[in-house]
Amino acid sequence: MVLYPVIRRLRNKRVVLASASPRRQEILSTAGLRFEVVPSRFKEKLNKASFPTPYAYAIETAKQKALDVARRMHQGEWKREGETEKRRCERERDIDRLPPARAPTRAREEPATEKDLRAPDIVIGADTIVTLQGLILEKPVDKQDAYSMLSRLNGKEHSVFTGVTIIQCSCRDSRLDMEISEFHEETLVKFSQLSEELLWDYIHSGEPMDKAGGYGIQALGGMLVEYVHGDFLNVVGFPLNHFCKKLAELYLTRPNEDLPPAEHDSIPAVDTFENLSDAEGRGQGGAQGQADRPRALGRKNSVPSRMVDSLPPTPLLELLDGFKASKALFTACKMKVFDLLQDEAPLGAAEIAQRIEASEGGTGRLLDVCAALGLLEKTDRGYSNTELASLYLPSGGKYSLHPLIVYQDEHTWDFFTDLESAVREGTSRHRGAQGRTVDSLFQDRFYQSQDRKLQFLRAMHSLSKLTARQVATAFDLSRFTSACDLGGCTGTLAHELARAYPGLKVTVFDLPEVLEDVSGFQPDRARAPRVSFVPGDFFQDSLPEADLYILSRILRDWPDDKAHALLSRISGSCKPGGCLLVAETVLDEQKRAARPGLLQSLDLLVQSWGRERSLGEYGRLLQAHGFEIVGAARTGTIVDVILATRTTP
Ligand SMILES: Cc1cn([C@H]2C[C@H](O)[C@@H](COP(=O)(O)OP(=O)(O)OP(=O)(O)O)O2)c(=O)[nH]c1=O
């Protein structure tokens, strides 16, 4: 059965999977794709250190696998000596007329051999890697290697990336033209704390050897896994959902010259209406019935059929409703639904409505939406928080996102209603933005009243609690003795650094109006040694001495001229050999892939003067002030980490 229209669309194309992975073959076959398998001969030996991010490495490896197969198949075609163009066309047509055995549904049954390699229309390559703190783990070379991978992953959360490349090939004269599309998908996987004995038992099962990271989540390895956030099939080797969306983008939004003859092997679309109308027409006896039938649905007019077939699938409708889902979450949080259910659950809609002082009908609908969004569990006994909601949504939880959600609802939401003007003018929508200097951004906007300031500090505090540990441990910083977190706000990252590195003293440097309110956010004194707070403005006042400076989600707030001004001041204080750690959401160079980062960048357009940047852009900013990037790591959170060293002037 084919559920996704675009998979059906590929029926008349020669699709080749450039992979020997049985998992990929199975996933694509199950989805109803017809393809052949031509394993790539590309040796997976690219220099990992030359890639800004692990997923850039996976994408490039996937691309090289696909290119190898596309080129080999093309050469196989054109190596036939003495063949004329006419004969080639005839031969291709002959091949096209061959029965489906040429394009088997279960491609893995018959891998293509060199002799029947003719130019493909589409070649798909993929590469799956496991990453932990910036380290890329591929398939283990032996049992000891599997042990070293699994013991690294033991008890920790890691990322699994699959890079995918789709090459659309066309052959003009003897030239192979290729249009290359790429994407990646990330899934977070957490291992339980496992004993040595269990790890070795697992290794002796033989399962780890042909799998990235040394485990197979779909089989015995599933027992090692505590949770998975994201696409499960991505871990198994192929992100099917993202792949279908990409295909829809490539094939359903383009002019439809290559629409295959209607072939409804599962759910007939327009034909259903016509058949129904025919039956009705006949049943009602007549010509009149037929004449009244809307012509648009008739077989003679093929346009509606094409239109229906080429409509973008549901993701667009989901996107249209995206704001409603956000607002439902905001409202349920604000009305303290998750707080209530954290203390008492399950509760029925009537009871909840009464406790939050709202109408029963309205509350019921809101609760059902929350259940559909995966925030509540609905059973016959009533509603309860899901695990996800319990962790992040009640206002008093350790990792509560409640303050951030309230901030988004009360401020960001308003800013976004004026997105069009921000896009037209290219400036912040923040009241008073016009005519004010960029320098007064925080004073004007976030700290204009005590309430607003506290709301902002709480939101930032809740966000940094989610990322601080990963940022602090993305690189080994144990050689530093003093660090200064510029704009370090409530000190969440500073405390995490002090905890991770017993020899490190950390100074948080932030505006006096911020620091006067941070005491309520501090852990007990006993749990917070070696962290101190110094008031000051990093654009004006002298910076505390340190051998490691930190800018966590700071550069994003400023346009290039202000970022240069700040970096120049840090460069003036940082001694050669000292370092600067930058924690930011790093965009890919083409600004195509990182959707959360791109949305944040849009947010910065409406709310401030800043923007998110790519690694190349950060590299250029830093280089202009004598900093050379020595490493960049994905943390699996919304921020990535760049470590740069101050070179000798
Ligand atoms: C993490 C994980 C990986 N894997 C597999 C998927 C991939 O097949 C493999 C990663 O190796 P890859 O190099 O991505 O793929 P491959 O060598 O199997 O095939 P080819 O290079 O020909 O495309 O690990 C699982 O099956 N389960 C898992 O849980």
XYZ file of C-alpha atoms and ligand atoms in Angstrom:
678
model
C 0.000 0.000 0.000
C 1.298 3.448 -0.888
C 0.164 6.170 1.468
C 2.305 9.018 0.343
C 1.328 10.438 -3.097
C 4.902 11.295 -3.956
C 6.005 7.665 -3.605
C 3.433 6.783 -6.253
C 4.746 9.626 -8.374
C 8.112 7.903 -8.591
C 6.663 4.746 -10.100
C 7.816 5.642 -13.603
C 11.314 6.564 -12.520
C 14.380 4.444 -12.138
C 15.192 4.819 -8.487
C 18.442 3.453 -7.102
C 19.384 3.061 -3.455
C 23.139 3.437 -3.122
C 23.324 1.406 0.051
C 23.980 -2.121 1.191
C 22.158 -1.524 4.453
C 19.366 -4.113 4.802
C 17.580 -1.708 7.171
C 17.374 1.073 4.577
C 16.149 -1.370 1.970
C 13.442 -2.632 4.266
C 12.258 0.829 5.312
C 11.953 2.022 1.707
C 10.322 -1.203 0.486
C 7.782 -1.054 3.285
C 6.947 2.497 2.248
C 6.044 1.166 -1.202
C 8.972 2.676 -3.096
C 10.162 0.708 -6.126
C 13.902 0.801 -6.356
C 17.022 -1.134 -7.133
C 20.017 -1.575 -4.914
C 23.488 -0.677 -6.106
C 25.784 -0.568 -3.064
C 28.277 2.253 -3.073
C 31.995 1.559 -3.174
C 32.868 4.864 -1.607
C 35.272 4.339 1.300
C 33.940 6.166 4.345
C 37.187 7.879 5.189
C 36.564 11.610 4.986
C 38.532 13.723 7.440
C 36.029 14.263 10.252
C 37.968 17.200 11.686
C 37.434 19.164 8.482
C 33.663 19.355 9.018
C 32.064 22.069 11.125
C 29.459 19.693 12.527
C 28.996 15.915 12.710
C 25.916 16.088 10.524
C 27.860 17.948 7.817
C 30.152 14.906 7.797
C 27.196 12.494 7.506
C 25.669 14.520 4.670
C 28.944 14.628 2.750
C 29.495 10.878 3.174
C 25.932 10.218 1.977
C 26.587 12.461 -1.023
C 29.815 10.697 -1.933
C 28.076 7.299 -1.696
C 25.317 8.461 -4.047
C 27.712 10.195 -6.453
C 29.830 7.055 -6.733
C 26.802 5.017 -7.798
C 25.381 7.686 -10.139
C 28.730 8.028 -11.918
C 29.374 4.297 -12.161
C 25.927 3.682 -13.578
C 26.338 6.517 -16.037
C 29.686 5.208 -17.174
C 28.226 1.724 -17.507
C 25.734 3.261 -19.900
C 28.112 5.301 -21.963
C 30.933 2.767 -22.079
C 29.066 0.770 -24.718
C 31.389 1.449 -27.539
C 30.183 2.256 -31.014
C 26.561 2.594 -29.974
C 24.679 5.344 -31.754
C 22.362 7.802 -30.032
C 19.420 6.220 -31.883
C 20.287 2.729 -30.680
C 20.750 4.011 -27.135
C 17.294 5.565 -27.160
C 15.792 2.352 -28.531
C 17.531 0.318 -25.884
C 16.310 2.642 -23.136
C 12.794 2.427 -24.435
C 13.075 -1.368 -24.491
C 14.155 -1.300 -20.895
C 11.265 0.978 -19.999
C 8.835 -1.478 -21.530
C 10.156 -4.359 -19.510
C 7.797 -5.756 -16.887
C 8.193 -4.653 -13.263
C 10.861 -7.280 -12.579
C 13.258 -4.607 -13.862
C 12.187 -2.373 -11.075
C 11.401 -4.787 -8.298
C 9.331 -3.672 -5.344
C 11.566 -5.644 -3.052
C 14.796 -4.398 -4.450
C 16.959 -6.259 -2.006
C 15.920 -9.520 -3.557
C 17.881 -8.695 -6.687
C 20.786 -6.314 -6.386
C 21.534 -4.813 -9.780
C 24.651 -6.127 -11.442
C 27.172 -4.091 -13.416
C 25.863 -5.397 -16.695
C 22.395 -3.899 -16.330
C 23.559 -0.561 -15.018
C 21.879 2.104 -17.074
C 21.554 5.735 -16.114
C 19.222 6.092 -13.129
C 16.732 8.922 -12.622
C 17.228 9.153 -8.898
C 20.017 7.926 -6.663
C 19.589 7.907 -2.898
C 22.542 7.782 -0.521
C 22.492 7.799 3.273
C 24.925 7.718 6.140
C 24.130 7.178 9.801
C 26.435 8.248 12.608
C 26.202 8.366 16.359
C 27.667 11.403 18.102
C 28.503 12.125 21.686
C 29.952 15.475 22.706
C 31.161 16.156 19.189
C 32.787 12.739 18.778
C 31.589 10.772 15.745
C 31.049 7.032 16.194
C 30.632 4.862 13.119
C 30.590 1.091 12.842
C 32.993 -0.624 15.287
C 35.983 -2.354 13.731
C 36.132 -5.130 16.342
C 34.657 -6.168 19.679
C 37.017 -3.999 21.689
C 36.029 -0.996 19.582
C 32.343 -1.874 20.119
C 33.014 -1.999 23.857
C 34.708 1.389 23.842
C 31.743 2.909 21.925
C 29.070 1.343 24.111
C 30.817 2.286 27.329
C 31.033 5.890 26.142
C 27.285 5.873 25.432
C 26.467 4.101 28.697
C 24.012 6.096 30.837
C 24.144 9.109 28.502
C 22.046 10.871 25.922
C 23.550 10.999 22.448
C 22.516 12.090 18.970
C 22.004 9.896 15.952
C 22.289 11.725 12.656
C 21.443 10.374 9.257
C 22.577 12.433 6.306
C 20.611 11.777 3.128
C 21.380 12.787 -0.434
C 18.948 12.561 -3.332
C 20.536 12.957 -6.751
C 18.203 13.621 -9.663
C 20.075 12.526 -12.767
C 19.504 13.428 -16.353
C 21.558 12.546 -19.353
C 22.229 15.097 -22.065
C 24.472 14.045 -24.971
C 27.019 11.998 -23.107
C 26.960 14.258 -20.085
C 25.469 13.349 -16.737
C 23.605 16.271 -15.169
C 22.921 15.947 -11.493
C 20.724 17.976 -9.201
C 21.715 17.272 -5.643
C 19.420 17.693 -2.644
C 20.552 16.976 0.879
C 19.155 16.951 4.370
C 19.799 15.446 7.736
C 17.721 14.295 10.659
C 18.692 14.137 14.306
C 17.262 11.801 16.932
C 18.213 11.843 20.593
C 18.702 8.470 22.251
C 19.446 7.857 25.908
C 21.064 4.664 27.175
C 20.291 3.323 30.632
C 23.166 2.792 33.028
C 24.302 -0.688 32.029
C 26.665 -3.143 33.683
C 29.935 -4.292 32.077
C 28.563 -7.804 31.961
C 25.488 -6.757 30.009
C 27.576 -4.730 27.559
C 29.841 -7.721 26.862
C 26.878 -10.087 26.522
C 25.448 -7.689 23.978
C 28.754 -7.438 22.098
C 29.082 -11.243 21.987
C 25.643 -11.425 20.355
C 27.373 -10.027 17.239
C 24.697 -7.386 16.709
C 26.874 -4.278 17.169
C 29.336 -4.944 14.392
C 27.580 -3.507 11.329
C 25.887 -0.642 13.109
C 26.879 2.918 13.845
C 27.688 3.432 17.527
C 27.784 -0.354 17.973
C 24.099 -0.949 18.622
C 20.875 -1.737 16.790
C 17.897 -0.086 18.411
C 15.499 -2.166 16.325
C 16.692 -5.475 17.805
C 18.474 -6.538 21.008
C 19.959 -3.053 21.326
C 16.454 -1.754 22.040
C 16.930 -3.100 25.569
C 19.761 -0.658 26.211
C 17.653 2.380 25.418
C 15.800 4.432 28.024
C 14.214 6.924 25.635
C 14.179 8.184 22.076
C 13.277 11.725 21.093
C 12.627 12.078 17.396
C 12.273 9.794 14.405
C 12.938 6.174 15.382
C 13.574 5.093 11.775
C 16.296 7.721 11.591
C 18.228 5.705 14.184
C 17.656 2.523 12.219
C 19.307 4.172 9.224
C 16.726 6.094 7.230
C 14.544 9.114 8.194
C 11.510 8.112 6.159
C 9.245 10.971 7.201
C 11.737 13.707 6.354
C 12.583 11.862 3.122
C 8.929 11.881 2.021
C 8.669 15.589 2.812
C 11.809 16.250 0.799
C 10.465 14.240 -2.137
C 7.187 16.163 -1.935
C 9.186 19.386 -2.070
C 11.116 18.120 -5.105
C 8.320 16.484 -7.046
C 4.954 17.757 -5.919
C 5.711 21.443 -6.002
C 7.289 21.372 -9.457
C 5.562 21.561 -12.834
C 4.014 18.247 -13.462
C 5.329 17.191 -16.841
C 6.155 13.682 -15.756
C 2.956 12.643 -14.043
C 2.590 8.892 -14.432
C -0.633 7.417 -15.691
C -3.107 7.289 -12.807
C -2.370 4.099 -10.936
C -4.332 3.786 -7.753
C -2.968 0.811 -5.975
C -4.361 1.858 -2.644
C -6.844 4.698 -2.269
C -8.338 5.922 -5.550
C -8.644 9.698 -5.664
C -10.654 11.478 -8.320
C -11.707 8.309 -10.099
C -13.804 7.406 -7.104
C -16.013 10.396 -7.719
C -16.364 9.546 -11.357
C -17.255 5.935 -10.720
C -19.754 7.047 -8.145
C -21.254 9.534 -10.569
C -21.447 6.883 -13.280
C -23.309 4.562 -10.985
C -25.634 7.313 -9.901
C -26.194 8.363 -13.470
C -27.058 4.861 -14.520
C -29.203 4.265 -11.466
C -31.211 7.361 -12.078
C -31.701 6.377 -15.665
C -30.211 8.779 -17.624
C -28.829 11.309 -19.835
C -30.173 14.078 -17.665
C -28.359 12.792 -14.606
C -25.147 12.607 -16.601
C -25.535 16.078 -18.014
C -26.021 17.563 -14.546
C -22.862 15.998 -13.258
C -20.075 18.473 -12.634
C -17.804 18.274 -15.641
C -14.700 18.884 -13.628
C -14.887 15.385 -12.208
C -15.318 13.697 -15.589
C -12.578 11.534 -17.048
C -12.376 13.702 -20.180
C -11.022 16.519 -18.125
C -7.720 15.297 -16.782
C -6.833 18.578 -15.054
C -8.537 17.934 -11.716
C -6.870 14.544 -11.484
C -3.471 16.163 -11.928
C -4.284 18.904 -9.497
C -5.426 16.499 -6.840
C -2.390 14.313 -7.365
C 0.003 17.203 -7.144
C -1.460 18.951 -4.092
C 1.043 19.239 -1.278
C 0.229 16.691 1.387
C -0.853 17.356 4.956
C 2.337 18.970 6.355
C 1.136 22.252 4.912
C -2.163 22.047 6.735
C -0.336 21.187 9.923
C 1.835 24.215 9.363
C -1.205 26.432 8.955
C -2.395 25.256 12.337
C 0.992 25.584 14.008
C 0.115 28.824 15.764
C -3.036 27.286 17.202
C -1.020 24.477 18.735
C 1.438 26.969 20.277
C -1.394 29.042 21.670
C -3.095 25.954 23.141
C 0.144 25.109 24.954
C 0.578 28.693 26.171
C -3.000 28.838 27.424
C -2.929 25.495 29.227
C 0.327 26.544 30.910
C -0.966 29.943 31.874
C -4.170 28.431 33.299
C -1.930 26.088 35.340
C -3.455 22.892 33.924
C -0.106 21.084 34.166
C 0.471 22.339 37.731
C -2.873 20.970 38.797
C -2.330 17.591 37.144
C 1.138 17.308 38.602
C -0.392 17.221 42.077
C -3.596 15.317 41.369
C -4.279 13.032 38.443
C -6.160 11.725 36.686
C -8.896 14.340 36.786
C -11.944 14.655 34.546
C -12.661 17.720 32.399
C -15.434 18.975 34.724
C -13.192 18.833 37.790
C -10.313 20.535 35.984
C -12.640 23.232 34.633
C -13.875 23.966 38.119
C -10.361 24.087 39.589
C -8.997 26.434 36.932
C -12.187 28.490 36.987
C -13.132 28.004 33.376
C -16.072 26.688 31.369
C -16.411 22.936 31.148
C -16.933 22.902 27.384
C -13.964 25.145 26.653
C -11.701 23.300 29.074
C -12.646 19.943 27.567
C -11.619 21.105 24.113
C -8.360 22.568 25.333
C -7.554 19.361 27.226
C -8.263 17.239 24.160
C -5.941 19.342 22.054
C -3.240 19.010 24.704
C -3.752 15.241 24.629
C -3.472 15.229 20.832
C -0.256 17.244 21.130
C 1.240 14.620 23.438
C 1.136 16.849 26.524
C -1.660 15.031 28.341
C -2.716 11.437 28.535
C -6.442 10.871 28.259
C -8.026 7.714 29.663
C -11.509 6.771 30.870
C -10.505 8.021 34.308
C -9.530 11.484 33.082
C -6.453 13.470 32.098
C -2.874 13.258 33.440
C 0.411 14.867 32.452
C 2.560 12.881 30.046
C 6.191 12.347 31.021
C 7.188 15.223 28.756
C 4.693 17.591 30.357
C 5.651 16.511 33.904
C 9.263 17.337 33.255
C 8.918 20.698 31.549
C 5.509 22.279 32.058
C 4.537 22.615 35.742
C 5.737 25.991 36.999
C 7.744 24.677 39.945
C 9.711 21.872 38.240
C 13.490 21.789 38.142
C 13.519 22.035 34.362
C 10.336 24.042 34.047
C 9.885 25.914 30.777
C 6.894 27.703 32.270
C 8.623 31.106 32.490
C 9.794 30.859 28.889
C 6.318 29.882 27.734
C 4.753 32.814 29.595
C 7.308 35.131 28.026
C 6.589 33.783 24.535
C 2.869 34.172 25.085
C 2.966 37.680 26.485
C 5.705 39.250 24.358
C 6.992 37.172 21.446
C 3.454 36.430 20.290
C 2.741 40.167 19.987
C 5.952 40.837 18.139
C 5.166 38.138 15.617
C 1.778 39.613 14.801
C 3.797 42.406 13.229
C 6.185 40.131 11.349
C 5.211 41.547 7.978
C 6.372 45.057 8.873
C 9.586 43.674 10.357
C 10.263 41.806 7.124
C 9.380 44.829 4.965
C 11.522 47.237 6.944
C 14.198 44.817 8.111
C 14.052 46.247 11.615
C 12.942 45.226 15.062
C 9.283 45.719 15.961
C 10.169 46.638 19.464
C 8.421 49.844 20.463
C 10.899 52.609 20.543
C 13.263 50.738 18.244
C 13.123 53.532 15.748
C 15.229 56.425 16.752
C 16.839 54.571 19.689
C 20.402 53.394 19.697
C 21.110 49.712 19.445
C 23.029 49.925 22.730
C 19.913 50.538 24.746
C 18.236 47.327 23.596
C 18.209 45.542 26.928
C 17.584 48.605 29.073
C 14.716 49.719 26.825
C 13.095 46.456 26.161
C 13.697 43.782 28.702
C 14.448 45.850 31.757
C 11.948 48.658 31.275
C 9.965 47.627 34.369
C 10.723 45.411 37.326
C 8.036 42.888 36.368
C 9.148 42.703 32.802
C 12.753 42.317 33.868
C 11.974 39.459 36.266
C 9.882 37.758 33.616
C 12.778 37.973 31.171
C 15.339 36.738 33.719
C 13.123 33.779 34.622
C 12.667 32.886 30.949
C 16.424 33.031 30.277
C 17.153 31.082 33.452
C 14.775 28.266 32.465
C 16.280 28.070 28.993
C 19.876 27.965 30.179
C 19.082 25.200 32.665
C 18.308 23.023 29.647
C 21.606 23.666 27.945
C 24.189 24.624 30.585
C 25.584 21.194 31.347
C 26.067 20.300 27.689
C 27.691 23.665 26.961
C 30.009 23.316 29.955
C 31.151 19.840 28.976
C 31.208 20.059 25.174
C 34.995 20.544 25.406
C 37.482 19.621 28.089
C 38.106 22.977 29.803
C 40.021 21.605 32.782
C 43.247 23.414 31.833
C 41.674 26.825 32.571
C 41.784 28.343 36.042
C 39.657 31.464 35.523
C 36.646 32.074 33.320
C 34.452 35.104 32.726
C 30.907 34.605 31.441
C 30.015 37.875 29.718
C 26.290 38.555 29.938
C 26.054 35.451 32.130
C 22.730 36.612 33.612
C 21.593 34.442 36.548
C 24.819 32.406 36.475
C 23.386 29.027 35.450
C 26.259 28.261 33.086
C 28.822 29.620 35.562
C 27.627 27.190 38.245
C 27.663 24.311 35.802
C 31.241 25.161 34.787
C 32.350 25.394 38.407
C 30.744 22.024 39.102
C 32.368 20.380 36.074
C 35.888 21.821 36.660
C 36.974 21.910 40.314
C 39.999 24.080 39.469
C 37.987 26.823 37.763
C 36.842 30.162 39.225
C 34.046 31.783 37.239
C 33.032 35.440 37.161
C 29.625 36.395 35.827
C 29.782 39.849 34.253
C 26.437 41.493 33.527
C 24.580 44.802 33.767
C 24.048 46.123 37.319
C 20.257 46.095 36.791
C 20.455 42.364 36.056
C 22.732 41.420 38.906
C 20.632 43.239 41.509
C 17.943 40.602 40.908
C 19.872 37.371 40.513
C 20.137 36.321 44.146
C 16.833 34.430 44.008
C 18.193 32.201 41.252
C 21.310 31.008 43.117
C 21.856 27.504 44.517
C 22.877 27.180 48.200
C 26.161 28.840 48.942
C 27.679 25.428 49.751
C 26.817 24.161 46.272
C 28.068 27.292 44.538
C 31.673 27.913 45.444
C 33.992 29.675 43.008
C 31.256 31.720 41.265
C 31.216 35.493 41.700
C 29.245 38.315 40.104
C 30.707 41.592 38.815
C 28.427 44.362 37.525
C 29.338 46.139 34.305
C 28.540 46.834 30.673
C 30.687 44.778 28.317
C 30.573 47.540 25.699
C 31.979 50.142 28.086
C 33.553 48.857 31.279
C 36.832 47.027 31.621
C 36.387 43.271 31.517
C 37.476 41.035 34.397
C 40.697 39.137 33.759
C 40.310 35.514 32.745
C 42.015 32.890 30.645
C 38.670 31.699 29.276
C 35.956 34.132 28.143
C 32.447 32.920 27.459
C 29.704 34.368 25.287
C 26.600 32.238 25.602
C 23.707 33.382 23.398
C 25.121 36.910 23.342
C 26.491 37.493 19.832
C 23.101 36.534 18.386
C 21.578 39.642 19.988
C 23.758 42.058 18.070
C 24.325 43.168 14.492
C 27.805 42.701 13.048
C 29.163 46.135 14.019
C 28.259 45.606 17.675
C 29.543 42.020 17.610
C 32.854 43.323 16.253
C 32.981 45.977 18.979
C 32.436 43.361 21.687
C 34.917 40.874 20.238
C 37.513 43.574 19.910
C 37.169 44.357 23.639
C 37.463 40.663 24.550
C 40.448 40.315 22.269
C 42.087 43.218 24.092
C 41.655 41.459 27.457
C 42.405 37.888 26.414
C 46.075 36.890 26.475
C 47.524 34.798 23.616
C 46.796 31.148 24.358
C 43.624 32.143 26.216
C 40.301 31.041 24.756
C 36.817 32.245 23.932
C 33.898 29.837 24.166
C 30.900 30.842 22.063
C 27.595 29.042 22.633
C 25.051 29.773 19.914
C 22.628 28.036 17.591
C 24.891 27.524 14.598
C 23.130 27.570 11.239
C 24.310 25.532 8.277
C 26.168 27.569 5.669
C 23.316 27.484 3.156
C 20.798 28.393 5.867
C 18.561 25.591 4.791
C 18.600 22.863 7.364
C 18.367 24.092 10.946
C 14.689 24.961 11.258
C 14.725 25.935 14.962
C 17.739 28.173 14.327
C 16.095 29.830 11.358
C 12.950 30.524 13.363
C 15.064 31.995 16.131
C 16.740 34.224 13.593
C 13.334 35.476 12.497
C 12.532 36.058 16.155
C 15.667 38.164 16.468
C 14.555 40.214 13.476
C 11.262 41.118 15.127
C 12.580 41.522 18.655
C 16.105 42.886 18.389
C 18.836 43.833 15.968
C 20.630 40.519 15.968
C 20.580 37.301 13.953
C 21.722 33.691 14.081
C 24.868 32.903 12.109
C 26.625 29.962 10.479
C 29.970 28.549 11.573
C 31.642 30.291 8.637
C 30.160 33.616 9.743
C 31.279 33.102 13.338
C 34.707 32.052 12.058
C 35.072 35.318 10.134
C 33.895 37.438 13.068
C 36.314 35.733 15.435
C 39.229 35.740 13.036
C 38.954 39.509 12.608
C 39.872 39.797 16.299
C 42.710 37.296 16.469
C 40.671 34.240 17.486
C 41.106 30.968 15.658
C 38.465 28.265 15.961
C 39.927 25.076 17.434
C 36.718 23.110 17.666
C 32.967 23.198 17.167
C 30.526 20.784 18.766
C 26.841 20.033 18.568
C 25.476 19.536 22.062
C 22.143 17.979 21.160
C 20.421 21.047 22.635
C 19.394 24.256 20.891
C 22.900 25.653 21.282
C 26.132 24.524 19.697
C 29.557 25.358 21.058
C 32.580 26.909 19.365
C 35.963 27.052 21.078
C 38.439 29.626 19.714
C 41.933 30.418 20.866
C 43.570 33.844 20.942
C 46.534 33.724 18.597
C 49.653 35.828 19.045
C 48.977 39.282 17.601
C 22.368 3.391 15.591
C 21.902 2.312 14.647
C 22.488 2.142 13.403
N 22.081 1.154 12.555
C 22.715 0.946 11.240
C 22.110 1.761 10.104
C 23.207 1.701 9.058
O 22.986 0.557 8.256
C 24.467 1.519 9.871
C 25.370 2.728 9.781
O 26.252 2.537 8.709
P 26.212 3.354 7.362
O 27.616 3.568 6.935
O 25.330 4.550 7.469
O 25.475 2.361 6.363
P 25.886 0.898 5.907
O 27.367 0.705 5.932
O 25.060 -0.088 6.679
O 25.374 0.896 4.408
P 25.902 1.789 3.162
O 27.159 2.490 3.559
O 26.086 0.822 2.056
O 24.790 2.760 2.904
O 24.067 1.355 11.244
C 21.039 0.296 12.923
O 20.670 -0.598 12.156
N 20.427 0.474 14.136
C 20.806 1.441 15.023
O 20.212 1.556 16.115
